[in-house]
mmCIF file of N, CA and C in Angstrom:
data_model
loop_
_atom_site.group_PDB
_atom_site.id
_atom_site.type_symbol
_atom_site.label_atom_id
_atom_site.label_comp_id
_atom_site.label_asym_id
_atom_site.label_seq_id
_atom_site.Cartn_x
_atom_site.Cartn_y
_atom_site.Cartn_z
ATOM 1 N N UNK A 14 -12.977 -44.167 8.738
ATOM 2 C CA UNK A 14 -11.763 -44.695 7.960
ATOM 3 C C UNK A 14 -10.325 -44.963 9.285
ATOM 4 N N UNK A 15 -9.912 -45.413 9.224
ATOM 5 C CA UNK A 15 -8.599 -45.686 9.798
ATOM 6 C C UNK A 15 -7.227 -44.456 9.629
ATOM 7 N N UNK A 16 -6.746 -43.909 10.554
ATOM 8 C CA UNK A 16 -5.970 -42.941 10.426
ATOM 9 C C UNK A 16 -4.840 -43.790 10.222
ATOM 10 N N UNK A 17 -3.754 -42.998 9.376
ATOM 11 C CA UNK A 17 -2.411 -43.774 9.401
ATOM 12 C C UNK A 17 -1.765 -42.278 9.890
ATOM 13 N N UNK A 18 -0.100 -42.648 10.460
ATOM 14 C CA UNK A 18 0.738 -42.084 11.202
ATOM 15 C C UNK A 18 2.126 -42.121 10.310
ATOM 16 N N UNK A 19 2.509 -40.777 10.070
ATOM 17 C CA UNK A 19 3.806 -40.587 9.551
ATOM 18 C C UNK A 19 4.567 -39.669 10.306
ATOM 19 N N UNK A 20 6.046 -40.299 10.141
ATOM 20 C CA UNK A 20 7.050 -39.022 10.788
ATOM 21 C C UNK A 20 7.559 -38.645 9.234
ATOM 22 N N UNK A 21 7.849 -37.173 9.024
ATOM 23 C CA UNK A 21 8.308 -36.412 7.846
ATOM 24 C C UNK A 21 9.682 -35.988 8.566
ATOM 25 N N UNK A 22 10.402 -35.980 7.498
ATOM 26 C CA UNK A 22 11.559 -34.953 7.692
ATOM 27 C C UNK A 22 11.381 -33.874 6.947
ATOM 28 N N UNK A 23 11.405 -32.438 7.507
ATOM 29 C CA UNK A 23 11.577 -31.611 6.426
ATOM 30 C C UNK A 23 12.802 -31.089 6.032
ATOM 31 N N UNK A 24 12.325 -30.338 4.606
ATOM 32 C CA UNK A 24 13.992 -30.334 4.211
ATOM 33 C C UNK A 24 14.843 -29.215 4.621
ATOM 34 N N UNK A 25 14.257 -28.704 6.005
ATOM 35 C CA UNK A 25 15.250 -27.937 6.605
ATOM 36 C C UNK A 25 15.852 -29.002 7.929
ATOM 37 N N UNK A 26 15.665 -30.223 7.579
ATOM 38 C CA UNK A 26 16.029 -31.447 8.798
ATOM 39 C C UNK A 26 15.127 -31.666 9.895
ATOM 40 N N UNK A 27 14.125 -30.867 10.114
ATOM 41 C CA UNK A 27 13.228 -30.889 11.446
ATOM 42 C C UNK A 27 12.459 -32.014 11.013
ATOM 43 N N UNK A 28 11.705 -32.802 12.078
ATOM 44 C CA UNK A 28 10.901 -33.589 11.781
ATOM 45 C C UNK A 28 9.478 -33.154 12.601
ATOM 46 N N UNK A 29 8.518 -33.983 12.030
ATOM 47 C CA UNK A 29 7.296 -33.537 12.012
ATOM 48 C C UNK A 29 6.740 -34.997 12.269
ATOM 49 N N UNK A 30 5.569 -34.882 12.868
ATOM 50 C CA UNK A 30 4.351 -36.093 13.370
ATOM 51 C C UNK A 30 3.119 -35.876 12.557
ATOM 52 N N UNK A 31 3.060 -36.516 11.912
ATOM 53 C CA UNK A 31 1.679 -36.470 10.917
ATOM 54 C C UNK A 31 0.499 -37.218 10.943
ATOM 55 N N UNK A 32 -0.709 -37.440 11.151
ATOM 56 C CA UNK A 32 -1.935 -37.971 11.328
ATOM 57 C C UNK A 32 -2.587 -38.020 9.658
ATOM 58 N N UNK A 33 -2.937 -38.791 8.895
ATOM 59 C CA UNK A 33 -3.867 -38.198 7.962
ATOM 60 C C UNK A 33 -4.860 -39.464 8.077
ATOM 61 N N UNK A 34 -6.102 -39.078 7.364
ATOM 62 C CA UNK A 34 -7.011 -39.770 7.523
ATOM 63 C C UNK A 34 -7.629 -40.798 5.918
ATOM 64 N N UNK A 35 -6.738 -41.068 5.497
ATOM 65 C CA UNK A 35 -6.011 -41.581 4.249
ATOM 66 C C UNK A 35 -5.509 -42.707 4.539
ATOM 67 N N UNK A 36 -5.664 -43.956 4.016
ATOM 68 C CA UNK A 36 -4.841 -45.013 3.709
ATOM 69 C C UNK A 36 -3.935 -44.851 2.868
ATOM 70 N N UNK A 37 -2.443 -44.271 3.064
ATOM 71 C CA UNK A 37 -1.509 -43.666 2.040
ATOM 72 C C UNK A 37 -0.045 -45.102 2.338
ATOM 73 N N UNK A 38 0.652 -44.851 1.579
ATOM 74 C CA UNK A 38 2.006 -45.796 1.575
ATOM 75 C C UNK A 38 3.299 -44.473 1.845
ATOM 76 N N UNK A 39 4.144 -44.612 2.174
ATOM 77 C CA UNK A 39 5.102 -44.061 2.314
ATOM 78 C C UNK A 39 5.134 -42.968 1.042
ATOM 79 N N UNK A 40 5.210 -43.912 -0.097
ATOM 80 C CA UNK A 40 5.363 -43.373 -1.496
ATOM 81 C C UNK A 40 4.328 -42.751 -1.713
ATOM 82 N N UNK A 41 3.451 -42.660 -1.386
ATOM 83 C CA UNK A 41 2.058 -41.688 -1.559
ATOM 84 C C UNK A 41 2.182 -40.353 -0.878
ATOM 85 N N UNK A 42 2.625 -40.694 0.518
ATOM 86 C CA UNK A 42 2.474 -39.151 0.923
ATOM 87 C C UNK A 42 3.793 -38.681 0.278
ATOM 88 N N UNK A 43 5.110 -39.032 -0.374
ATOM 89 C CA UNK A 43 6.009 -38.143 -0.584
ATOM 90 C C UNK A 43 5.294 -37.514 -1.667
ATOM 91 N N UNK A 44 4.924 -38.226 -2.367
ATOM 92 C CA UNK A 44 4.117 -37.599 -3.595
ATOM 93 C C UNK A 44 3.370 -36.247 -3.564
ATOM 94 N N UNK A 45 2.371 -36.800 -2.539
ATOM 95 C CA UNK A 45 1.497 -35.806 -2.280
ATOM 96 C C UNK A 45 2.031 -34.469 -1.797
ATOM 97 N N UNK A 46 3.512 -34.452 -0.795
ATOM 98 C CA UNK A 46 3.848 -33.191 -0.079
ATOM 99 C C UNK A 46 5.365 -33.530 -0.554
ATOM 100 N N UNK A 47 6.167 -33.821 -1.913
ATOM 101 C CA UNK A 47 7.090 -33.480 -1.898
ATOM 102 C C UNK A 47 7.922 -32.293 -1.832
ATOM 103 N N UNK A 48 6.827 -31.160 -1.840
ATOM 104 C CA UNK A 48 7.394 -29.992 -1.315
ATOM 105 C C UNK A 48 7.985 -29.185 -0.406
ATOM 106 N N UNK A 49 7.491 -30.118 0.793
ATOM 107 C CA UNK A 49 7.191 -29.926 2.114
ATOM 108 C C UNK A 49 8.281 -31.095 2.709
ATOM 109 N N UNK A 50 8.247 -31.938 2.268
ATOM 110 C CA UNK A 50 9.386 -33.136 3.111
ATOM 111 C C UNK A 50 10.500 -33.847 2.157
ATOM 112 N N UNK A 51 11.315 -34.126 3.185
ATOM 113 C CA UNK A 51 12.448 -34.624 2.248
ATOM 114 C C UNK A 51 12.541 -36.297 2.329
ATOM 115 N N UNK A 52 11.729 -37.039 3.750
ATOM 116 C CA UNK A 52 11.792 -37.882 3.575
ATOM 117 C C UNK A 52 10.543 -38.329 4.494
ATOM 118 N N UNK A 53 9.677 -39.582 4.260
ATOM 119 C CA UNK A 53 8.145 -39.854 5.115
ATOM 120 C C UNK A 53 8.244 -41.645 5.226
ATOM 121 N N UNK A 54 7.965 -41.750 6.566
ATOM 122 C CA UNK A 54 8.070 -43.215 6.772
ATOM 123 C C UNK A 54 6.793 -43.453 7.758
ATOM 124 N N UNK A 55 5.940 -44.077 7.850
ATOM 125 C CA UNK A 55 5.082 -44.621 8.340
ATOM 126 C C UNK A 55 5.475 -45.702 10.104
ATOM 127 N N UNK A 56 4.231 -44.988 10.811
ATOM 128 C CA UNK A 56 4.873 -45.177 12.226
ATOM 129 C C UNK A 56 3.326 -45.779 12.548
ATOM 130 N N UNK A 57 3.221 -46.782 13.813
ATOM 131 C CA UNK A 57 2.085 -46.928 14.544
ATOM 132 C C UNK A 57 1.035 -45.832 15.321
ATOM 133 N N UNK A 58 0.395 -45.799 15.581
ATOM 134 C CA UNK A 58 -0.501 -45.269 16.824
ATOM 135 C C UNK A 58 0.096 -44.765 17.683
ATOM 136 N N UNK A 59 0.300 -45.855 18.233
ATOM 137 C CA UNK A 59 1.337 -45.664 19.957
ATOM 138 C C UNK A 59 2.703 -44.977 19.490
ATOM 139 N N UNK A 60 3.502 -45.168 18.515
ATOM 140 C CA UNK A 60 4.330 -44.776 18.235
ATOM 141 C C UNK A 60 4.271 -42.461 18.085
ATOM 142 N N UNK A 61 3.214 -42.535 17.426
ATOM 143 C CA UNK A 61 2.832 -41.209 17.124
ATOM 144 C C UNK A 61 2.382 -40.463 18.354
ATOM 145 N N UNK A 62 1.553 -41.151 19.252
ATOM 146 C CA UNK A 62 1.176 -40.461 20.580
ATOM 147 C C UNK A 62 2.218 -40.734 21.515
ATOM 148 N N UNK A 63 3.337 -41.160 21.596
ATOM 149 C CA UNK A 63 4.374 -41.101 22.387
ATOM 150 C C UNK A 63 5.355 -40.297 22.053
ATOM 151 N N UNK A 64 5.370 -39.884 20.612
ATOM 152 C CA UNK A 64 6.208 -39.079 20.212
ATOM 153 C C UNK A 64 5.796 -37.252 20.390
ATOM 154 N N UNK A 65 4.224 -37.314 20.120
ATOM 155 C CA UNK A 65 3.765 -36.316 20.320
ATOM 156 C C UNK A 65 2.929 -35.802 21.418
ATOM 157 N N UNK A 66 2.872 -36.774 22.505
ATOM 158 C CA UNK A 66 2.023 -36.493 23.801
ATOM 159 C C UNK A 66 0.743 -36.835 23.772
ATOM 160 N N UNK A 67 0.007 -36.908 22.880
ATOM 161 C CA UNK A 67 -1.379 -37.407 22.492
ATOM 162 C C UNK A 67 -1.972 -38.371 23.176
ATOM 163 N N UNK A 68 -2.849 -38.540 23.684
ATOM 164 C CA UNK A 68 -3.167 -39.383 24.487
ATOM 165 C C UNK A 68 -4.537 -39.861 23.621
#
């Protein structure tokens, strides 16, 4: 299954970059992680790698 990549903005304003192995929309991601995330939006694999330094 193809991974999906997200940027999430935590309740304290900190940004995190997340890779999930399920096909989720930003809305579904927020539904699962609403206690943790204030905002979430999808990004590309290249954007994820650039922001996290993962190659």
